[in-house]
Tab-separated table of C-alpha atoms in Angstrom:
chain	number	residue	atom	x	y	z
A	1199	MET	CA	73.148	71.424	110.369
A	1200	LYS	CA	70.902	70.778	107.430
A	1201	ARG	CA	72.763	70.380	104.036
A	1202	ASN	CA	71.768	72.728	101.298
A	1203	ILE	CA	70.020	71.226	98.082
A	1204	PHE	CA	72.473	73.342	95.798
A	1205	THR	CA	75.978	73.958	96.250
A	1206	THR	CA	77.314	77.513	95.502
A	1207	VAL	CA	78.759	76.273	92.071
A	1208	SER	CA	75.364	74.617	91.323
A	1209	ILE	CA	73.366	77.614	92.096
A	1210	ALA	CA	75.721	79.751	89.880
A	1211	VAL	CA	75.307	77.392	86.976
A	1212	LEU	CA	71.277	77.317	87.469
A	1213	ALA	CA	71.541	81.200	87.432
A	1214	GLY	CA	73.316	81.280	84.441
A	1215	VAL	CA	70.753	79.015	82.656
A	1216	LEU	CA	67.861	81.082	83.941
A	1217	PHE	CA	69.216	84.487	83.206
A	1218	TYR	CA	71.899	84.308	80.378
A	1219	SER	CA	70.828	81.558	78.053
A	1220	CYS	CA	69.670	82.513	74.597
A	1221	THR	CA	66.207	81.450	74.269
A	1222	LYS	CA	62.991	82.522	72.665
A	1223	SER	CA	60.900	82.014	75.593
A	1224	VAL	CA	60.979	83.803	78.970
A	1225	GLU	CA	58.548	81.750	80.500
A	1226	SER	CA	61.009	80.048	82.791
A	1227	LYS	CA	62.050	83.147	84.358
A	1228	PRO	CA	61.284	83.348	87.997
A	1229	THR	CA	59.021	85.898	89.365
A	1230	PHE	CA	60.612	88.317	91.683
A	1231	LEU	CA	58.501	91.352	93.207
A	1232	PHE	CA	60.475	94.211	94.861
A	1233	LYS	CA	58.357	95.669	97.405
A	1234	ALA	CA	58.632	97.424	100.963
A	1235	ALA	CA	59.525	95.083	103.603
A	1236	PRO	CA	56.748	94.407	106.242
A	1237	ASP	CA	59.583	95.121	108.856
A	1238	MET	CA	63.182	96.010	109.005
A	1239	SER	CA	64.639	92.489	109.730
A	1240	ALA	CA	62.702	90.964	106.676
A	1241	GLY	CA	64.649	89.817	103.537
A	1242	VAL	CA	62.383	87.874	101.595
A	1243	LYS	CA	58.860	86.363	101.572
A	1244	ILE	CA	57.815	83.032	99.920
A	1245	GLY	CA	54.258	82.483	100.156
A	1246	ASP	CA	53.649	82.992	104.075
A	1247	LYS	CA	57.214	81.978	105.029
A	1248	VAL	CA	59.438	85.078	105.737
A	1249	ILE	CA	63.261	84.821	105.749
A	1250	SER	CA	65.098	87.672	107.507
A	1251	LYS	CA	68.054	89.355	105.966
A	1252	ASP	CA	70.353	87.647	108.789
A	1253	ASP	CA	69.295	84.499	107.723
A	1254	LEU	CA	69.201	85.152	103.993
A	1255	PHE	CA	72.761	86.661	103.626
A	1256	LYS	CA	74.433	84.595	106.439
A	1257	GLY	CA	77.896	83.376	105.225
A	1258	ILE	CA	78.584	86.237	102.825
A	1259	GLU	CA	78.381	89.216	105.084
A	1260	SER	CA	82.003	90.006	104.725
A	1261	GLU	CA	81.816	89.881	100.824
A	1262	LEU	CA	78.743	92.169	101.130
A	1263	TYR	CA	80.657	94.617	103.193
A	1264	GLU	CA	83.739	94.748	101.022
A	1265	ALA	CA	81.429	95.289	98.042
A	1266	GLU	CA	79.488	98.192	100.042
A	1267	MET	CA	82.904	99.720	100.735
A	1268	LYS	CA	83.936	99.871	97.039
A	1269	VAL	CA	80.680	101.804	96.462
A	1270	PHE	CA	81.338	103.853	99.586
A	1271	GLU	CA	84.961	104.724	98.335
A	1272	LEU	CA	83.614	105.803	94.960
A	1273	LYS	CA	81.521	108.195	96.561
A	1274	MET	CA	84.090	109.682	98.979
A	1275	ASN	CA	86.589	110.097	96.119
A	1276	LYS	CA	83.689	111.845	93.863
A	1277	MET	CA	82.918	113.896	96.854
A	1278	LYS	CA	86.619	114.813	97.855
A	1279	ALA	CA	86.959	116.050	94.155
A	1280	ARG	CA	83.993	118.095	94.299
A	1281	VAL	CA	84.958	119.830	97.734
A	1282	LEU	CA	88.556	120.229	96.238
A	1283	GLU	CA	86.758	122.175	93.434
A	1284	VAL	CA	84.758	124.519	95.563
A	1285	PHE	CA	87.733	125.310	98.065
A	1286	MET	CA	89.815	126.251	94.942
A	1287	GLU	CA	87.149	128.370	93.525
A	1288	GLN	CA	86.936	130.215	96.744
A	1289	ASP	CA	90.581	131.017	96.861
A	1290	THR	CA	91.281	134.589	95.315
A	1291	ASN	CA	94.341	133.225	93.826
A	1292	LYS	CA	92.371	131.244	91.404
A	1293	LYS	CA	91.451	134.007	88.985
A	1294	ASP	CA	91.758	132.766	85.494
A	1295	LEU	CA	93.683	129.587	86.417
A	1296	THR	CA	92.263	126.061	85.622
A	1297	ASN	CA	91.821	123.639	88.239
A	1298	ASP	CA	94.938	121.941	87.182
A	1299	GLN	CA	97.112	124.921	86.941
A	1300	TYR	CA	95.867	125.893	90.363
A	1301	LEU	CA	96.653	122.419	91.778
A	1302	GLU	CA	100.139	122.549	90.315
A	1303	LYS	CA	100.878	125.791	91.520
A	1304	TYR	CA	99.425	125.942	94.980
A	1305	ILE	CA	99.086	122.573	96.167
A	1306	THR	CA	101.235	119.902	94.615
A	1307	SER	CA	104.242	122.118	93.526
A	1308	GLY	CA	107.584	121.029	94.478
A	1309	ILE	CA	106.788	117.442	94.394
A	1310	LYS	CA	109.845	115.349	93.251
A	1311	ILE	CA	110.502	111.777	93.248
A	1312	SER	CA	113.999	111.024	94.049
A	1313	LYS	CA	116.300	107.906	93.222
A	1314	GLU	CA	116.207	107.007	96.794
A	1315	LYS	CA	112.306	106.867	97.054
A	1316	ILE	CA	112.290	104.734	93.910
A	1317	ASP	CA	115.116	102.431	95.682
A	1318	ALA	CA	113.287	102.392	98.945
A	1319	PHE	CA	109.999	101.310	97.016
A	1320	VAL	CA	111.820	98.627	95.052
A	1321	LYS	CA	113.183	97.151	98.544
A	1322	GLU	CA	109.831	97.415	100.299
A	1323	LYS	CA	107.956	95.695	97.470
A	1324	ASN	CA	110.758	93.056	96.955
A	1325	ILE	CA	111.063	93.736	93.123
A	1326	PRO	CA	113.624	91.595	91.479
A	1327	LYS	CA	116.505	93.552	89.760
A	1328	GLU	CA	115.924	91.656	86.668
A	1329	HIS	CA	112.512	93.656	86.340
A	1330	LEU	CA	114.105	96.829	86.933
A	1331	ASN	CA	114.318	98.252	83.391
A	1332	ASP	CA	113.940	101.805	82.426
A	1333	GLN	CA	110.189	101.336	81.733
A	1334	MET	CA	109.530	99.812	85.208
A	1335	LYS	CA	111.405	102.568	87.114
A	1336	GLN	CA	109.264	105.073	85.078
A	1337	ARG	CA	106.033	103.211	86.086
A	1338	ILE	CA	107.133	103.267	89.676
A	1339	GLN	CA	108.316	106.945	89.474
A	1340	GLN	CA	104.852	107.834	88.122
A	1341	TYR	CA	102.971	105.811	90.758
A	1342	LEU	CA	104.992	107.460	93.615
A	1343	LEU	CA	104.335	110.842	92.240
A	1344	ILE	CA	100.449	110.284	91.966
A	1345	GLU	CA	100.672	108.836	95.694
A	1346	GLU	CA	102.425	112.136	96.728
A	1347	LYS	CA	100.025	114.290	95.182
A	1348	LYS	CA	97.133	112.510	96.918
A	1349	ILE	CA	98.926	113.332	100.353
A	1350	ALA	CA	99.444	116.997	99.298
A	1351	ILE	CA	95.866	117.302	98.335
A	1352	ASP	CA	94.748	115.625	101.486
A	1353	THR	CA	96.903	117.892	103.602
A	1354	TRP	CA	95.728	120.998	101.881
A	1355	LEU	CA	92.037	119.891	102.584
A	1356	ALA	CA	92.752	119.112	106.084
A	1357	LYS	CA	93.860	122.808	106.553
A	1358	LYS	CA	90.642	123.920	104.628
A	1359	THR	CA	88.368	121.751	106.266
A	1360	LYS	CA	89.699	122.546	109.937
A	1361	LYS	CA	88.151	126.027	109.329
A	1362	THR	CA	85.315	125.106	107.239
A	1363	PRO	CA	84.075	121.658	108.418
A	1364	VAL	CA	82.500	119.636	105.516
A	1365	GLU	CA	79.323	117.767	106.509
A	1366	ILE	CA	78.678	114.662	104.716
A	1367	TYR	CA	75.186	113.056	104.428
A	1368	PHE	CA	75.712	109.649	103.216
A	1369	LYS	CA	76.820	106.784	105.603
A	1370	GLU	CA	79.826	104.651	105.514
A	1371	PRO	CA	79.110	101.012	105.665
A	1372	THR	CA	79.221	99.149	109.233
A	1373	ARG	CA	81.347	96.158	109.596
A	1374	PRO	CA	79.360	92.789	110.072
A	1375	MET	CA	79.393	91.865	113.804
A	1376	PHE	CA	80.161	88.232	114.767
A	1377	ASN	CA	79.862	86.055	118.024
A	1378	VAL	CA	83.490	85.287	118.574
A	1379	THR	CA	84.723	83.894	121.927
A	1380	ALA	CA	88.231	83.426	123.309
A	1381	GLY	CA	87.456	80.230	125.052
A	1382	ASP	CA	90.836	78.628	126.213
A	1383	ALA	CA	92.942	79.889	123.188
A	1384	PRO	CA	96.292	81.393	123.905
A	1385	PHE	CA	96.018	85.241	124.535
A	1386	MET	CA	98.449	88.080	125.593
A	1387	GLY	CA	97.093	91.381	127.397
A	1388	ALA	CA	94.546	91.788	130.356
A	1389	ALA	CA	91.906	89.099	130.460
A	1390	ASP	CA	89.351	91.676	130.913
A	1391	ALA	CA	90.370	94.383	128.352
A	1392	LYS	CA	87.953	96.646	126.943
A	1393	VAL	CA	89.054	95.492	123.533
A	1394	GLU	CA	89.434	92.017	122.269
A	1395	ILE	CA	91.002	90.936	119.050
A	1396	VAL	CA	90.712	87.420	118.001
A	1397	GLU	CA	92.827	86.352	115.164
A	1398	PHE	CA	92.605	83.423	112.778
A	1399	SER	CA	95.932	82.706	111.695
A	1400	ASP	CA	98.248	79.713	109.867
A	1401	PHE	CA	101.943	79.566	110.811
A	1402	GLN	CA	102.808	78.801	107.197
A	1403	CYS	CA	100.967	81.690	105.721
A	1404	PRO	CA	103.325	84.622	104.552
A	1405	PHE	CA	100.400	87.122	105.097
A	1406	CYS	CA	99.886	85.755	108.663
A	1407	SER	CA	103.673	86.505	109.440
A	1408	LYS	CA	102.687	90.092	108.168
A	1409	GLY	CA	99.571	89.945	110.553
A	1410	ALA	CA	101.758	88.935	113.534
A	1411	GLY	CA	103.836	92.073	113.004
A	1412	VAL	CA	100.907	94.183	113.022
A	1413	VAL	CA	99.548	92.428	116.183
A	1414	HIS	CA	102.892	93.245	117.906
A	1415	ASP	CA	102.722	96.925	116.826
A	1416	LEU	CA	99.177	97.072	118.361
A	1417	LYS	CA	100.171	95.679	121.621
A	1418	LYS	CA	103.139	98.282	121.679
A	1419	LYS	CA	100.675	101.217	120.971
A	1420	TYR	CA	97.867	99.989	123.533
A	1421	GLY	CA	99.591	97.704	125.986
A	1422	ASN	CA	96.751	96.027	128.127
A	1423	LYS	CA	94.058	97.753	126.811
A	1424	VAL	CA	93.807	95.260	124.171
A	1425	LYS	CA	93.603	91.734	124.530
A	1426	VAL	CA	94.937	89.687	121.559
A	1427	VAL	CA	93.660	85.887	121.222
A	1428	PHE	CA	95.155	83.545	118.826
A	1429	LYS	CA	93.199	80.704	117.013
A	1430	ASN	CA	94.476	78.146	114.667
A	1431	PHE	CA	93.202	78.121	111.225
A	1432	PRO	CA	95.680	76.192	109.120
A	1433	LEU	CA	95.173	75.978	105.272
A	1434	PRO	CA	94.902	72.593	103.834
A	1435	PHE	CA	97.370	73.532	101.075
A	1436	HIS	CA	99.992	74.245	103.602
A	1437	ASN	CA	101.653	70.868	104.303
A	1438	HIS	CA	103.486	72.032	107.895
A	1439	ALA	CA	100.539	74.382	109.141
A	1440	LYS	CA	98.514	72.038	110.968
A	1441	LYS	CA	101.483	70.523	112.712
A	1442	ALA	CA	102.752	73.780	113.599
A	1443	ALA	CA	99.419	74.595	115.217
A	1444	GLU	CA	99.820	71.583	117.332
A	1445	ALA	CA	103.208	72.446	118.314
A	1446	GLY	CA	102.063	76.020	119.494
A	1447	LEU	CA	99.351	74.530	121.698
A	1448	CYS	CA	102.034	71.995	123.260
A	1449	VAL	CA	104.254	74.697	124.118
A	1450	HIS	CA	101.130	76.672	125.574
A	1451	GLU	CA	100.186	73.545	127.553
A	1452	GLN	CA	103.784	73.886	129.463
A	1453	ASP	CA	104.015	77.642	129.441
A	1454	LYS	CA	101.536	80.010	128.386
A	1455	ALA	CA	103.924	82.876	128.172
A	1456	LYS	CA	106.464	81.028	126.179
A	1457	PHE	CA	103.464	80.287	123.294
A	1458	TRP	CA	104.258	83.622	121.966
A	1459	THR	CA	108.168	83.134	121.780
A	1460	MET	CA	107.261	80.038	119.858
A	1461	HIS	CA	104.484	81.757	117.903
A	1462	ASP	CA	107.129	84.544	116.934
A	1463	ALA	CA	109.886	81.940	116.132
A	1464	MET	CA	107.559	80.068	113.734
A	1465	PHE	CA	106.331	83.180	112.122
A	1466	ALA	CA	110.030	84.656	111.747
A	1467	ASP	CA	111.315	81.495	109.777
A	1468	GLN	CA	108.519	79.643	107.975
A	1469	THR	CA	111.107	77.369	106.310
A	1470	LYS	CA	111.406	75.377	109.785
A	1471	LEU	CA	108.078	74.347	110.386
A	1472	ASP	CA	108.736	70.449	109.677
A	1473	ARG	CA	109.105	68.300	112.859
A	1474	GLU	CA	112.937	68.670	113.071
A	1475	GLY	CA	112.461	72.580	112.931
A	1476	LEU	CA	109.617	72.537	115.415
A	1477	VAL	CA	111.373	70.457	117.951
A	1478	ASN	CA	114.487	72.810	117.522
A	1479	SER	CA	112.360	75.967	117.944
A	1480	ALA	CA	111.060	74.309	121.288
A	1481	LYS	CA	114.468	73.384	122.457
A	1482	ALA	CA	115.410	77.056	122.350
A	1483	LEU	CA	112.490	77.917	124.788
A	1484	LYS	CA	114.178	75.799	127.539
A	1485	ILE	CA	111.018	73.783	128.106
A	1486	ASP	CA	110.634	70.141	128.653
A	1487	VAL	CA	111.395	68.960	125.215
A	1488	ASP	CA	110.630	65.098	125.799
A	1489	LYS	CA	107.097	66.190	127.055
A	1490	PHE	CA	106.819	68.584	124.023
A	1491	THR	CA	107.889	65.848	121.533
A	1492	LYS	CA	105.446	63.400	123.069
A	1493	CYS	CA	102.694	65.682	122.793
A	1494	LEU	CA	103.440	66.616	119.353
A	1495	ASP	CA	103.919	63.205	117.986
A	1496	SER	CA	100.873	61.887	119.823
A	1497	GLY	CA	98.734	64.303	118.060
A	1498	LYS	CA	97.374	65.415	121.523
A	1499	PHE	CA	95.796	68.690	119.974
A	1500	THR	CA	94.769	67.541	116.587
A	1501	ALA	CA	91.284	67.540	117.408
A	1502	LYS	CA	91.452	70.924	119.166
A	1503	VAL	CA	92.927	72.580	116.003
A	1504	GLU	CA	90.235	70.876	113.764
A	1505	SER	CA	87.687	72.296	116.293
A	1506	THR	CA	88.846	75.577	116.036
A	1507	MET	CA	89.015	75.445	112.306
A	1508	GLU	CA	85.264	74.457	112.106
A	1509	GLU	CA	84.592	77.263	114.445
A	1510	GLY	CA	86.315	79.746	112.339
A	1511	LYS	CA	84.267	78.427	109.096
A	1512	THR	CA	81.012	78.780	111.152
A	1513	ILE	CA	81.581	82.631	111.616
A	1514	GLY	CA	82.550	83.239	107.918
A	1515	VAL	CA	86.467	82.803	108.105
A	1516	LYS	CA	87.702	81.836	104.480
A	1517	SER	CA	91.104	83.050	104.459
A	1518	THR	CA	94.144	83.938	106.789
A	1519	PRO	CA	94.700	86.112	108.620
A	1520	THR	CA	91.303	87.105	109.666
A	1521	PHE	CA	90.855	89.337	112.685
A	1522	PHE	CA	87.886	90.205	114.862
A	1523	VAL	CA	87.911	93.462	116.759
A	1524	ASN	CA	85.203	93.017	119.484
A	1525	GLY	CA	83.472	90.873	116.857
A	1526	MET	CA	83.770	93.052	113.963
A	1527	MET	CA	85.610	91.406	111.198
A	1528	ILE	CA	89.195	92.332	109.336
A	1529	ASN	CA	90.052	90.417	106.558
A	1530	GLY	CA	93.976	90.231	106.051
A	1531	ALA	CA	97.092	92.016	107.431
A	1532	HIS	CA	96.032	95.568	107.119
A	1533	PRO	CA	98.041	98.460	108.435
A	1534	VAL	CA	97.882	99.457	112.105
A	1535	GLU	CA	95.747	102.346	111.110
A	1536	VAL	CA	92.734	100.104	110.108
A	1537	PHE	CA	92.693	98.435	113.454
A	1538	SER	CA	93.481	101.629	115.427
A	1539	GLU	CA	90.296	103.276	113.960
A	1540	LEU	CA	88.261	100.354	115.461
A	1541	ILE	CA	90.201	99.955	118.488
A	1542	ASP	CA	89.748	103.730	119.285
A	1543	GLN	CA	86.069	103.596	118.615
A	1544	GLU	CA	85.600	100.754	121.126
A	1545	LEU	CA	87.771	102.414	124.030
A	1546	ALA	CA	85.856	105.422	123.486
A	1547	LYS	CA	82.596	103.740	124.410
């Protein structure tokens, strides 16, 4: 692989000098001509050399997608607000009511935030008791009220659009596709499942622990229709993550099914990922502990873990957990619904 002349940082600094410095002369400004592309794949042309968009934007596909999604969400919110106005205006009950008055009377009436809902929110978000003053409770109540109103509006719009569908003439961004292979990594589900989810994860990462819960929920929902592949991507600032990754592979070597039991145990208690904790977790599996310990201490799978990390970096993994649903990237431990949308699309093909 050729090394780039400029690092990302140096490019940013250079860009700052070129475009943001206070100077009397603009002679140093580069000449960029925005023109129609000679074909759909072309991204930029320097002299006779044409660089494709795929090559030009390689490595920032997920960042571009996330930026495009923010723009799309802005458009969707504006569109929903306009659709809401149109449907309200068509209702004979509207009469002389303002939009806000109609909203409160016919769409969001009766919404109240109880103490139980506030307590449930505090518990879910693990908000410390010392932070729960009256001002904080009021902010939580206001947030929950807004969320409840959003749900009420969506429910009302769902009824209206069922009778009068709304056609949208702008497109949702498509997720970037990556060439991800399962290889010999641990997996659960049918080997030939129509949908393959490849997860790059870190046993010491708290978000990955949530991701593991999402994966199990998906397995409950889809069974053998989905194949889940686990790949190690221990982050350098997690001091036990790399050894935990090796421990998982040491268990997998002995018993492929028990890898997932070890996987669950490590995510269930991330305070026990030192050598002693890993060995104790292995003992509970009733495998050959001497063989496991020898495997772990010898670093038998160190190179394998490092190789998987390089594989992840090559296809754009920058954080954990990162999932690929039939090659389509999902960054982070998103709710099951986010995965289901893609899975259902793939199963329907």
